[in-house]
PDB file of C-alpha atoms in Angstrom:
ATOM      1  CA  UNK K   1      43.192  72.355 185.398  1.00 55.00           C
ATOM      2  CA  UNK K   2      45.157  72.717 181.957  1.00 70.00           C
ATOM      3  CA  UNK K   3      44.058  70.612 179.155  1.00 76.00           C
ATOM      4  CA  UNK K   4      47.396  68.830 179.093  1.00 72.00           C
ATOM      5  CA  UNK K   5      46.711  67.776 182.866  1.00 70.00           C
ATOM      6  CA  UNK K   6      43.817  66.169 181.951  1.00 71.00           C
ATOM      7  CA  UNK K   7      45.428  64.470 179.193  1.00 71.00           C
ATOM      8  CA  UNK K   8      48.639  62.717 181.768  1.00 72.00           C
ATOM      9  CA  UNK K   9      45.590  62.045 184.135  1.00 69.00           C
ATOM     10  CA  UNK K  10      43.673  60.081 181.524  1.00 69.00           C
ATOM     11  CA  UNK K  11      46.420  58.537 180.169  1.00 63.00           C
ATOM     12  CA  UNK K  12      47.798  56.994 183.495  1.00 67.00           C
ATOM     13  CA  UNK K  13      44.176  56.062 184.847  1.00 64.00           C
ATOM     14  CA  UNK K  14      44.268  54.078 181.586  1.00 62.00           C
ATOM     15  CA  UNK K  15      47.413  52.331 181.943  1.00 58.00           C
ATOM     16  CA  UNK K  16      46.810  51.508 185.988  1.00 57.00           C
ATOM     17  CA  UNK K  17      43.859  50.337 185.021  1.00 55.00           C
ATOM     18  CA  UNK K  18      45.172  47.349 182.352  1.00 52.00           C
ATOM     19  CA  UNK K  19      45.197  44.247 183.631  1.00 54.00           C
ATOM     20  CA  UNK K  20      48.502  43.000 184.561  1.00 48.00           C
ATOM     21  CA  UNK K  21      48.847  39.260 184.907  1.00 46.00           C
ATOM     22  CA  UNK K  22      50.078  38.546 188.093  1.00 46.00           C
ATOM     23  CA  UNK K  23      52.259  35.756 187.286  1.00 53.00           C
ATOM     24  CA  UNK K  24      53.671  37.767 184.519  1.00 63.00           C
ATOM     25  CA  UNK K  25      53.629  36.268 180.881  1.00 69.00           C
ATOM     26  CA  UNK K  26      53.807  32.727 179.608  1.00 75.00           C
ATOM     27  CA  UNK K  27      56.291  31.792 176.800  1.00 77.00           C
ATOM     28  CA  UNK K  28      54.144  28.863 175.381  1.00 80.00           C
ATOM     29  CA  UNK K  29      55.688  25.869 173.393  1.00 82.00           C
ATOM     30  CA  UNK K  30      53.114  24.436 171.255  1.00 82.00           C
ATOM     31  CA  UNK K  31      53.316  22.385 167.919  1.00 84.00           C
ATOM     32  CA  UNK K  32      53.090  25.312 165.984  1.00 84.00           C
ATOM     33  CA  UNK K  33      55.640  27.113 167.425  1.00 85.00           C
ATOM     34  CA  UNK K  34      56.640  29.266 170.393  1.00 83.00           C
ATOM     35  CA  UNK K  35      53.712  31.765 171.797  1.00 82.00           C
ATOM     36  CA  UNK K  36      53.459  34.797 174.173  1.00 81.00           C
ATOM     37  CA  UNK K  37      50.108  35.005 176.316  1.00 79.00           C
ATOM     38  CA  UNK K  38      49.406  36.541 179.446  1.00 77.00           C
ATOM     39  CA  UNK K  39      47.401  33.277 180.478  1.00 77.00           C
ATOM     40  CA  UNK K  40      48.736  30.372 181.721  1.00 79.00           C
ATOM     41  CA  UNK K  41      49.854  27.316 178.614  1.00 78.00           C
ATOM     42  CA  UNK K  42      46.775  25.372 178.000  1.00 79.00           C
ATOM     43  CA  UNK K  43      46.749  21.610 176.387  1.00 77.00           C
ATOM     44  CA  UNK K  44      49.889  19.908 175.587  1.00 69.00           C
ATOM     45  CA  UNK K  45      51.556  23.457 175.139  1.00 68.00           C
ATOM     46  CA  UNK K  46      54.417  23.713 177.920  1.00 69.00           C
ATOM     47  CA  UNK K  47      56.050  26.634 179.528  1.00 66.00           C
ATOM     48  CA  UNK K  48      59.318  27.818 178.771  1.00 66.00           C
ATOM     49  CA  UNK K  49      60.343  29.995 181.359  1.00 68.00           C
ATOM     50  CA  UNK K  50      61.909  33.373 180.622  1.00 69.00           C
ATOM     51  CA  UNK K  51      66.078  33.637 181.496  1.00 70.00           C
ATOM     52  CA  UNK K  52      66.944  35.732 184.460  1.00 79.00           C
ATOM     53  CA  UNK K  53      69.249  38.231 183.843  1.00 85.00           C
ATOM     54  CA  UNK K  54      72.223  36.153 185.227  1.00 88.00           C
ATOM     55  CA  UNK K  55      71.386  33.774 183.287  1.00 85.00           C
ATOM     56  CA  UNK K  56      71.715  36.194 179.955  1.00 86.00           C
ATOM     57  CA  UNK K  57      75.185  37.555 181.773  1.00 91.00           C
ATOM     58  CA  UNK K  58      76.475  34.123 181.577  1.00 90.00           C
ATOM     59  CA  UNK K  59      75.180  33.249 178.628  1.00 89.00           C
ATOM     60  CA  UNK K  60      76.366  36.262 176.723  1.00 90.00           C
ATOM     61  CA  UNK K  61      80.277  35.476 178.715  1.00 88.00           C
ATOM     62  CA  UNK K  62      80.266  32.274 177.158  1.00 87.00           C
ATOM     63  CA  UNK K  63      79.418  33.449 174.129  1.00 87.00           C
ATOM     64  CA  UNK K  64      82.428  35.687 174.182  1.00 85.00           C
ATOM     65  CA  UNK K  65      84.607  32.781 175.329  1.00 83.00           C
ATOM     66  CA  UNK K  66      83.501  31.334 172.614  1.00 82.00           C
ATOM     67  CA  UNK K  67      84.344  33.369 170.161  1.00 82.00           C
ATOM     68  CA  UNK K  68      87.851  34.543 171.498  1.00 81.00           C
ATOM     69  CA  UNK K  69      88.731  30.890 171.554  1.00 82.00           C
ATOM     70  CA  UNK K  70      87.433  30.341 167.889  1.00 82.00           C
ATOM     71  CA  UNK K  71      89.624  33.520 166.594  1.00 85.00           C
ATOM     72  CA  UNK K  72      92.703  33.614 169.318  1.00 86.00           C
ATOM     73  CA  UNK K  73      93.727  36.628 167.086  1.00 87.00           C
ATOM     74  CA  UNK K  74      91.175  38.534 168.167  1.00 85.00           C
ATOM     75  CA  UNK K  75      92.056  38.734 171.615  1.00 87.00           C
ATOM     76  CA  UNK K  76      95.802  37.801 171.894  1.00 91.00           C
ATOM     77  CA  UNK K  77      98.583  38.817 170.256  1.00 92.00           C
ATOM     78  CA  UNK K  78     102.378  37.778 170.457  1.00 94.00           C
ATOM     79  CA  UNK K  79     103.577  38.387 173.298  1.00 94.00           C
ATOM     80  CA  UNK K  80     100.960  38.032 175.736  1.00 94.00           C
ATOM     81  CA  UNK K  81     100.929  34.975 178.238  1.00 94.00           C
ATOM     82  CA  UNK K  82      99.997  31.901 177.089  1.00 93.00           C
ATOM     83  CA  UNK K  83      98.558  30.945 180.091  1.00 93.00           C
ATOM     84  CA  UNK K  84      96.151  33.746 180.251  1.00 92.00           C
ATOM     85  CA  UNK K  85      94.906  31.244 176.884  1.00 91.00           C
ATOM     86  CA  UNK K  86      94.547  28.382 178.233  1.00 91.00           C
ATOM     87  CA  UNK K  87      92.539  30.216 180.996  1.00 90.00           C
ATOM     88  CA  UNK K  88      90.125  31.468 178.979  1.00 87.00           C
ATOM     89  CA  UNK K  89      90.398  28.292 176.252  1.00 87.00           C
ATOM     90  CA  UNK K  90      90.846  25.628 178.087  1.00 86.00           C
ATOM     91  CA  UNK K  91      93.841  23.445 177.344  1.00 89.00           C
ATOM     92  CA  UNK K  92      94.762  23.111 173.957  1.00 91.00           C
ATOM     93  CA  UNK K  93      93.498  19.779 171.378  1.00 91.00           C
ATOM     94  CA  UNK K  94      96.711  19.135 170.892  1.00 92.00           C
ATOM     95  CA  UNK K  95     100.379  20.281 171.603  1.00 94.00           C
ATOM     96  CA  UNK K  96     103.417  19.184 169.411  1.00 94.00           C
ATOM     97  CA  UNK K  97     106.776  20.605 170.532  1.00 93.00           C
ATOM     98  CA  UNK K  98     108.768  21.732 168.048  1.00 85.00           C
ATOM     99  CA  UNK K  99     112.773  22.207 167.312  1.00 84.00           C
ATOM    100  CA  UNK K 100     113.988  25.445 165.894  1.00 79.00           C
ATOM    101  CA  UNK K 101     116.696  27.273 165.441  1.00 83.00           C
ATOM    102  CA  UNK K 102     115.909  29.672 168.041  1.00 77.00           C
ATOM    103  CA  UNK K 103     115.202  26.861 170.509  1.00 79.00           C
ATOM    104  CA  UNK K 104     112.143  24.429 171.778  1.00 83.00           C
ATOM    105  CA  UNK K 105     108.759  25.730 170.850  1.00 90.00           C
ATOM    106  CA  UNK K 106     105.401  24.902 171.653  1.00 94.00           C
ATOM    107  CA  UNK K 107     102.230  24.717 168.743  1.00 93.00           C
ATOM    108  CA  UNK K 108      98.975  24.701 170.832  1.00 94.00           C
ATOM    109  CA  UNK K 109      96.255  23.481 168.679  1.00 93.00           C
ATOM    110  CA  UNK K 110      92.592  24.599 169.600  1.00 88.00           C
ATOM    111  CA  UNK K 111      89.943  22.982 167.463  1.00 81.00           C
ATOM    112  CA  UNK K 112      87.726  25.246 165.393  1.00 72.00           C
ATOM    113  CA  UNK K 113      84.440  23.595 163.401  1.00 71.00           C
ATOM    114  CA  UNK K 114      86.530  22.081 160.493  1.00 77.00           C
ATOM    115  CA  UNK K 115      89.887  23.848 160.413  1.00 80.00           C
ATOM    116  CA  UNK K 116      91.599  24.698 163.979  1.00 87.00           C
ATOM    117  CA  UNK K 117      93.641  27.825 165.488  1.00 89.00           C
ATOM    118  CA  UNK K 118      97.466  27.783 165.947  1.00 92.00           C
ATOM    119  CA  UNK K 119      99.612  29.052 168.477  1.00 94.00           C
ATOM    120  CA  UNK K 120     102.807  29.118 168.837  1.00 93.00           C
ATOM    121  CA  UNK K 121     104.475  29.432 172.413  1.00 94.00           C
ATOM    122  CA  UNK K 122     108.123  29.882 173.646  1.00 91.00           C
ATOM    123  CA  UNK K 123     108.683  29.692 177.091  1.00 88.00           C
ATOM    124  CA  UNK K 124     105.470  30.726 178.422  1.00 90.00           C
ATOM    125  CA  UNK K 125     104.831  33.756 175.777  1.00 93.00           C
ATOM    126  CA  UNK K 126     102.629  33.305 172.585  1.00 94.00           C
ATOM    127  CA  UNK K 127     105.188  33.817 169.723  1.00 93.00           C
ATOM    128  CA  UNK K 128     102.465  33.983 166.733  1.00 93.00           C
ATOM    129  CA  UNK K 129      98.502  32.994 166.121  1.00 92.00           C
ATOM    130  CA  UNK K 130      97.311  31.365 162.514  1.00 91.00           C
ATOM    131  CA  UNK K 131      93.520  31.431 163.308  1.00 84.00           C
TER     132      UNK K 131
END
């Protein structure tokens, strides 16, 4: 045998041979803080259980939701449906209709920590954004 055999040999003896929790590992919540052990939580520490990937997935969508509703700009532009927004948004805070000289319009408000996010709608079709 080469010396390099040997060497891959060794190495994955060593690894098979680590002990592997079988219930995985604990996330730990204790008063000083969050811990990682391979036991299970002891005292008045509780478990926090890891997220499943789904739960990251859905997490990470509404995340993005999030953020395309906080900066419509971002992921609209004039001329797209305004019904694809309120999909994704939700319906607006607050919706004044307004007279033009072009016509009725629509101002959809969306709230936005202290300011809030414009849009403007004519018949259906987002006319303009002021995030």
């Amino acid at each position: 045998m080469s010396r390099a055999w040997v060497v891959w040999l060794g190495c994955a003896l060593w690894v098979g041979s680590s002990p592997a929790p079988a219930d995985g590992y604990f996330k730990c919540e204790t008063p000083q803080g969050v811990e990682y052990a391979d036991a299970p939580c002891i005292g008045d520490a509780k478990r926090r259980d890891f997220p499943n990937q789904e739960e990251r997935e859905q997490r990470r969508a509404e995340q993005q939701r999030f953020a395309a509703c906080f900066r419509p700009s971002r992921s609209f532009e004039p001329g797209d449906k305004a019904s694809d927004l309120a999909e994704l948004c939700g319906t607006p805070r607050r919706v004044r209709r307004l007279t033009t000289v072009r016509g009725a319009e629509e101002r959809w408000e969306y709230r936005q920590g202290q300011g809030a996010a414009y849009v403007w709608v004519d018949d259906g079709v987002i006319t303009a954004i002021r995030d």
